[in-house]
Amino acid sequence: MMKLITEELLDETTRKAKASARLRMNHNFHDSMESAVHRLLNALEPGTYLTPHRHMDKEETYLILRGSLFAFFFDDDGNITDKTLLSQAKGNYGLEIPPRTWHSIVALEPGTMIFEVKSGPYVPLTPEEIAAWAPPPSDTEKVAAYMKHLLDF
C-alpha cells in the first residue's frame, strides 16, 4: 500500500509533538520494529532534548521537511566538532550521519519536521552509545544549560 506524506500528516504529527512532554513525536512508515529499514517522520519542537548519542553499526539520514534545526557533532570527550544547519530556506536539505559519530539535534522553529531513515531492526541504545558526558533528560536544569551551550557554539 502506498504511504503518502501530506500537509495534514505533518500537522497531525506536529500537534502530537506539541502535546508530548518530550516535545517530539514519531510517525513510523515501517511496518514493525523488526523491519530491516526504519523510515519515519520525526516532529521536533523547540526545547526537545535528544541526548547526544551514536549508533555503532548504522548510519542515519535526516531530510528536513519544514522548519529548521542544528545538527551537532562531538568528539569522544563531548567537545563540539561541527554544527550544521538544516533548513530548506538556506538550501541545506539533509545529511547522513556515519556510524560511530556522536550527534544530537536542536529544533529551532515550531513545527520542525524531518524524515529519518536508518537500518533496523530497532535495538535500544546501549550505554556505550549514550553520551556519559551529556546531562540525562531527567535533569531539566542541566539540560536547559547544555542546550544553551550548544546554541551558543
Backbone as numpy.savetxt, mean C-alpha at the origin, in Angstrom:
# Nx Ny Nz CAx CAy CAz Cx Cy Cz
-15.88 -15.09 -15.88 -16.71 -13.91 -15.88 -15.82 -12.66 -15.88
-16.18 -11.69 -16.70 -15.46 -10.43 -16.78 -15.65 -9.65 -15.48
-14.59 -9.01 -15.03 -14.64 -8.16 -13.83 -14.28 -6.75 -14.26
-15.19 -5.83 -14.07 -15.04 -4.47 -14.54 -14.71 -3.54 -13.39
-13.74 -2.66 -13.60 -13.41 -1.63 -12.62 -14.14 -0.36 -13.05
-15.11 0.06 -12.25 -15.94 1.22 -12.57 -15.77 2.31 -11.52
-16.24 3.50 -11.86 -16.23 4.60 -10.89 -17.05 4.24 -9.66
-18.16 3.53 -9.88 -19.00 3.11 -8.76 -18.25 2.17 -7.83
-17.47 1.24 -8.39 -16.69 0.32 -7.57 -15.61 1.08 -6.80
-14.95 2.03 -7.45 -13.95 2.84 -6.75 -14.60 3.63 -5.61
-15.76 4.22 -5.89 -16.46 5.00 -4.86 -16.89 4.12 -3.69
-17.41 2.94 -4.00 -17.86 2.02 -2.94 -16.69 1.56 -2.07
-15.57 1.25 -2.70 -14.39 0.79 -1.96 -13.83 1.94 -1.12
-13.86 3.15 -1.67 -13.42 4.33 -0.91 -14.32 4.57 0.29
-15.63 4.44 0.13 -16.55 4.61 1.26 -16.22 3.62 2.38
-15.93 2.38 2.00 -15.57 1.36 2.99 -14.25 1.71 3.68
-13.29 2.26 2.93 -12.01 2.65 3.53 -12.21 3.77 4.55
-13.03 4.75 4.18 -13.28 5.88 5.09 -13.97 5.43 6.37
-14.79 4.38 6.28 -15.52 3.87 7.44 -14.68 2.91 8.27
-13.56 2.45 7.73 -12.70 1.48 8.40 -11.79 2.17 9.40
-11.57 1.54 10.54 -10.66 2.09 11.55 -9.24 2.23 10.98
-8.88 1.36 10.03 -7.54 1.40 9.43 -7.43 2.40 8.28
-8.55 2.99 7.87 -8.61 3.96 6.77 -8.12 3.38 5.45
-8.35 2.10 5.25 -8.06 1.47 3.97 -8.95 0.25 3.79
-9.10 -0.15 2.52 -9.96 -1.29 2.23 -9.53 -1.89 0.90
-9.49 -3.22 0.86 -9.21 -3.94 -0.38 -10.50 -4.41 -1.03
-10.47 -4.49 -2.34 -11.51 -5.18 -3.11 -10.76 -6.18 -3.98
-10.89 -7.46 -3.65 -10.13 -8.50 -4.34 -10.81 -8.93 -5.63
-10.00 -9.14 -6.66 -10.49 -9.72 -7.91 -10.12 -11.19 -8.01
-9.12 -11.63 -7.26 -8.75 -13.04 -7.27 -9.84 -13.83 -6.52
-10.01 -15.09 -6.91 -11.12 -15.90 -6.40 -10.92 -16.39 -4.97
-9.66 -16.58 -4.58 -9.40 -17.07 -3.22 -8.01 -16.63 -2.80
-7.75 -16.76 -1.52 -6.43 -16.42 -1.00 -5.36 -17.41 -1.48
-5.81 -18.52 -2.05 -4.89 -19.53 -2.59 -4.53 -19.27 -4.05
-5.15 -18.28 -4.68 -4.91 -17.99 -6.10 -3.43 -17.71 -6.34
-2.96 -18.09 -7.53 -1.55 -17.92 -7.88 -1.16 -16.46 -8.07
-2.13 -15.64 -8.46 -1.90 -14.21 -8.64 -2.99 -13.46 -7.89
-2.59 -12.48 -7.09 -3.55 -11.65 -6.36 -3.65 -10.31 -7.06
-4.89 -9.93 -7.38 -5.19 -8.67 -8.05 -6.25 -7.97 -7.22
-6.00 -6.73 -6.84 -6.94 -6.07 -5.95 -6.89 -4.56 -6.08
-8.01 -3.94 -5.74 -8.05 -2.51 -5.51 -7.65 -2.31 -4.06
-6.90 -1.26 -3.80 -6.53 -0.92 -2.43 -6.86 0.56 -2.26
-7.96 0.83 -1.53 -8.39 2.20 -1.25 -7.65 2.68 -0.01
-7.03 3.84 -0.11 -6.18 4.37 0.96 -6.58 5.80 1.27
-6.84 6.07 2.52 -7.16 7.42 2.95 -5.96 8.02 3.69
-5.80 9.35 3.61 -4.72 9.97 4.38 -4.83 9.55 5.86
-3.69 9.22 6.43 -3.65 8.78 7.82 -3.58 7.28 7.98
-3.85 6.51 6.91 -3.68 5.07 7.03 -2.20 4.76 7.15
-1.87 3.75 7.94 -0.48 3.40 8.19 -0.21 1.98 7.74
0.72 1.85 6.83 1.20 0.53 6.40 2.60 0.37 6.96
2.74 -0.48 7.95 4.04 -0.71 8.55 5.04 -1.07 7.44
6.20 -0.44 7.42 7.19 -0.84 6.43 7.43 -2.35 6.50
7.51 -2.95 5.32 7.64 -4.40 5.22 8.33 -4.76 3.91
8.59 -6.03 3.76 9.16 -6.55 2.52 8.57 -7.92 2.27
8.63 -8.34 1.03 8.21 -9.69 0.64 9.47 -10.39 0.16
9.83 -11.46 0.82 11.11 -12.10 0.53 11.15 -12.75 -0.85
9.99 -13.23 -1.33 10.02 -14.03 -2.55 9.06 -13.55 -3.63
8.59 -12.31 -3.55 7.67 -11.84 -4.59 7.80 -10.34 -4.81
7.60 -9.96 -6.06 7.52 -8.54 -6.37 6.07 -8.10 -6.20
5.90 -6.79 -6.13 4.58 -6.20 -5.93 4.47 -5.02 -6.89
3.33 -4.91 -7.57 3.11 -3.82 -8.52 1.94 -2.97 -8.08
2.12 -1.64 -8.13 1.07 -0.68 -7.82 0.82 0.17 -9.06
-0.45 0.34 -9.42 -0.87 1.30 -10.44 -1.84 2.27 -9.79
-1.59 3.56 -9.93 -2.46 4.57 -9.31 -3.68 4.78 -10.20
-4.86 4.65 -9.62 -6.10 4.87 -10.36 -6.67 6.25 -10.09
-6.51 6.74 -8.87 -6.89 8.12 -8.54 -6.21 8.53 -7.25
-6.15 9.86 -7.06 -5.45 10.37 -5.90 -3.95 10.36 -6.10
-3.23 10.34 -5.00 -1.77 10.32 -5.06 -1.21 9.73 -3.77
0.01 9.25 -3.86 0.69 8.68 -2.70 2.18 8.77 -2.88
2.88 8.70 -1.77 4.32 8.53 -1.80 4.61 7.07 -1.46
5.50 6.47 -2.22 6.05 5.16 -1.89 7.45 5.41 -1.33
7.72 4.82 -0.18 9.01 4.98 0.49 9.76 3.66 0.46
11.07 3.76 0.33 11.94 2.59 0.32 13.03 2.81 1.36
13.45 1.72 2.01 14.33 1.81 3.17 15.47 0.80 3.05
16.57 1.09 3.76 17.63 0.09 3.90 17.31 -0.78 5.12
18.17 -1.72 5.42 17.92 -2.66 6.51 17.89 -2.01 7.89
18.42 -0.80 8.00 18.42 -0.07 9.28 17.25 0.90 9.40
16.40 0.98 8.38 15.25 1.87 8.42 15.49 3.25 7.87
16.66 3.48 7.29 16.92 4.77 6.67 16.19 4.85 5.33
15.57 5.97 5.04 14.88 6.15 3.77 15.91 6.25 2.66
15.79 5.39 1.67 16.72 5.40 0.54 16.12 6.05 -0.69
14.78 6.10 -0.77 14.13 6.69 -1.93 12.68 6.98 -1.59
12.13 7.96 -2.26 10.72 8.35 -2.12 10.21 8.62 -3.53
9.10 8.00 -3.90 8.55 8.16 -5.24 7.09 8.57 -5.15
6.72 9.60 -5.89 5.34 10.05 -5.96 4.61 9.30 -7.06
3.47 8.69 -6.72 2.58 8.13 -7.74 1.40 9.08 -7.85
1.18 9.61 -9.05 0.12 10.57 -9.30 -0.13 10.62 -10.80
-1.37 10.40 -11.20 -1.69 10.53 -12.61 -1.42 11.95 -13.09
-1.71 12.94 -12.24 -1.51 14.35 -12.61 -0.04 14.64 -12.91
0.87 13.91 -12.25 2.30 14.12 -12.45 2.89 13.15 -13.48
2.07 12.23 -14.00 2.55 11.30 -15.01 3.32 10.12 -14.47
3.24 9.87 -13.16 3.86 8.69 -12.55 2.74 7.73 -12.21
2.54 6.71 -13.04 1.36 5.87 -12.97 1.52 4.60 -12.14
2.73 4.17 -11.91 2.88 2.93 -11.16 4.33 2.59 -10.93
4.52 1.50 -10.19 5.87 1.02 -9.93 5.82 -0.46 -9.58
6.95 -1.10 -9.77 7.10 -2.49 -9.35 8.18 -2.53 -8.28
7.86 -3.17 -7.17 8.77 -3.27 -6.03 9.43 -4.65 -6.07
10.75 -4.70 -6.16 11.42 -6.00 -6.20 11.32 -6.76 -4.87
11.50 -8.08 -4.91 11.53 -8.85 -3.67 12.61 -8.32 -2.73
12.40 -8.54 -1.43 13.36 -8.19 -0.38 13.58 -6.69 -0.24
12.66 -5.87 -0.75 12.80 -4.41 -0.67 11.86 -3.87 0.41
12.44 -3.23 1.42 11.63 -2.59 2.46 10.85 -1.45 1.84
9.54 -1.39 2.10 8.71 -0.35 1.51 7.48 -0.05 2.36
6.91 1.12 2.11 5.65 1.54 2.69 5.07 2.61 1.78
3.79 2.91 1.96 3.16 3.97 1.18 2.36 4.89 2.11
2.24 6.14 1.70 1.48 7.14 2.44 0.53 7.83 1.46
-0.77 7.69 1.70 -1.77 8.34 0.86 -1.75 9.85 1.12
-1.83 10.62 0.04 -1.77 12.07 0.15 -3.13 12.75 -0.03
-4.07 12.05 -0.65 -5.37 12.65 -0.95 -6.50 11.70 -0.56
-7.64 12.25 -0.12 -8.81 11.39 0.08 -9.18 10.70 -1.23
-9.63 9.48 -1.13 -10.04 8.74 -2.32 -8.90 8.14 -3.11
-7.69 8.10 -2.55 -6.57 7.50 -3.28 -6.85 6.01 -3.48
-6.56 5.54 -4.69 -6.86 4.14 -5.05 -5.74 3.60 -5.93
-5.24 2.42 -5.55 -4.28 1.73 -6.40 -4.84 0.38 -6.81
-4.37 -0.10 -7.95 -4.59 -1.48 -8.36 -3.28 -2.18 -8.04
-3.36 -3.25 -7.30 -2.17 -3.95 -6.79 -2.15 -5.37 -7.34
-0.96 -5.82 -7.72 -0.77 -7.18 -8.22 0.45 -7.78 -7.55
0.30 -9.01 -7.05 1.43 -9.75 -6.51 1.14 -11.24 -6.57
2.17 -12.03 -6.47 2.02 -13.48 -6.51 1.28 -13.97 -5.28
0.50 -15.01 -5.47 -0.14 -15.70 -4.37 0.60 -17.00 -4.14
0.08 -17.84 -3.29 -1.07 -17.63 -2.43 -0.74 -16.64 -1.31
-1.79 -16.18 -0.62 -1.58 -15.29 0.51 -0.89 -16.05 1.63
0.18 -15.46 2.12 0.89 -15.98 3.29 1.14 -14.76 4.19
0.72 -14.81 5.45 0.97 -13.66 6.32 2.46 -13.33 6.39
2.76 -12.06 6.56 4.15 -11.64 6.68 4.79 -12.30 7.90
6.02 -12.70 7.73 6.78 -13.29 8.84 7.46 -12.15 9.61
7.93 -12.42 10.83 8.63 -11.36 11.59 9.80 -10.75 10.82
10.52 -11.55 10.02 11.65 -10.99 9.27 11.20 -10.10 8.11
9.90 -10.09 7.79 9.38 -9.26 6.71 8.71 -7.97 7.23
8.57 -7.85 8.54 7.98 -6.66 9.16 9.10 -5.87 9.82
9.18 -4.59 9.51 10.28 -3.75 9.99 10.22 -3.59 11.51
11.21 -4.14 12.20 11.30 -4.00 13.65 11.65 -2.56 14.04
12.23 -1.81 13.12 12.65 -0.44 13.38 11.51 0.58 13.22
10.33 0.14 12.79 9.19 1.04 12.61 8.18 0.83 13.73
7.41 1.85 14.08 6.44 1.67 15.16 5.33 0.71 14.77
4.83 -0.05 15.75 3.69 -0.93 15.46 2.42 -0.10 15.30
1.46 -0.58 14.51 0.21 0.17 14.29 -0.53 0.53 15.58
-0.35 -0.25 16.62 -1.06 -0.01 17.88 -0.56 1.24 18.63
0.64 1.71 18.33 1.21 2.88 19.01 0.91 4.13 18.17
-0.30 4.63 18.31 -0.78 5.71 17.43 0.06 6.98 17.54
0.57 7.27 18.72 1.39 8.47 18.88 2.69 8.36 18.10
3.37 7.22 18.22 4.62 7.02 17.48 4.36 6.91 15.98
3.24 6.31 15.61 2.89 6.21 14.19 2.71 7.60 13.59
2.00 8.49 14.28 1.78 9.85 13.77 3.13 10.57 13.58
4.02 10.44 14.55 5.34 11.08 14.44 6.15 10.46 13.30
6.06 9.14 13.15 6.80 8.45 12.10 6.30 8.88 10.71
4.98 8.96 10.55 4.44 9.36 9.25 4.81 10.81 8.94
4.85 11.67 9.95 5.31 13.05 9.73 6.78 13.05 9.28
7.59 12.21 9.92 9.01 12.08 9.54 9.13 11.65 8.07
8.31 10.68 7.66 8.36 10.24 6.27 8.01 11.37 5.32
6.94 12.08 5.61 6.50 13.14 4.71 7.45 14.33 4.69
8.22 14.50 5.77 9.20 15.58 5.81 10.48 15.26 5.04
10.64 13.99 4.66 11.87 13.56 3.94 11.91 14.19 2.56
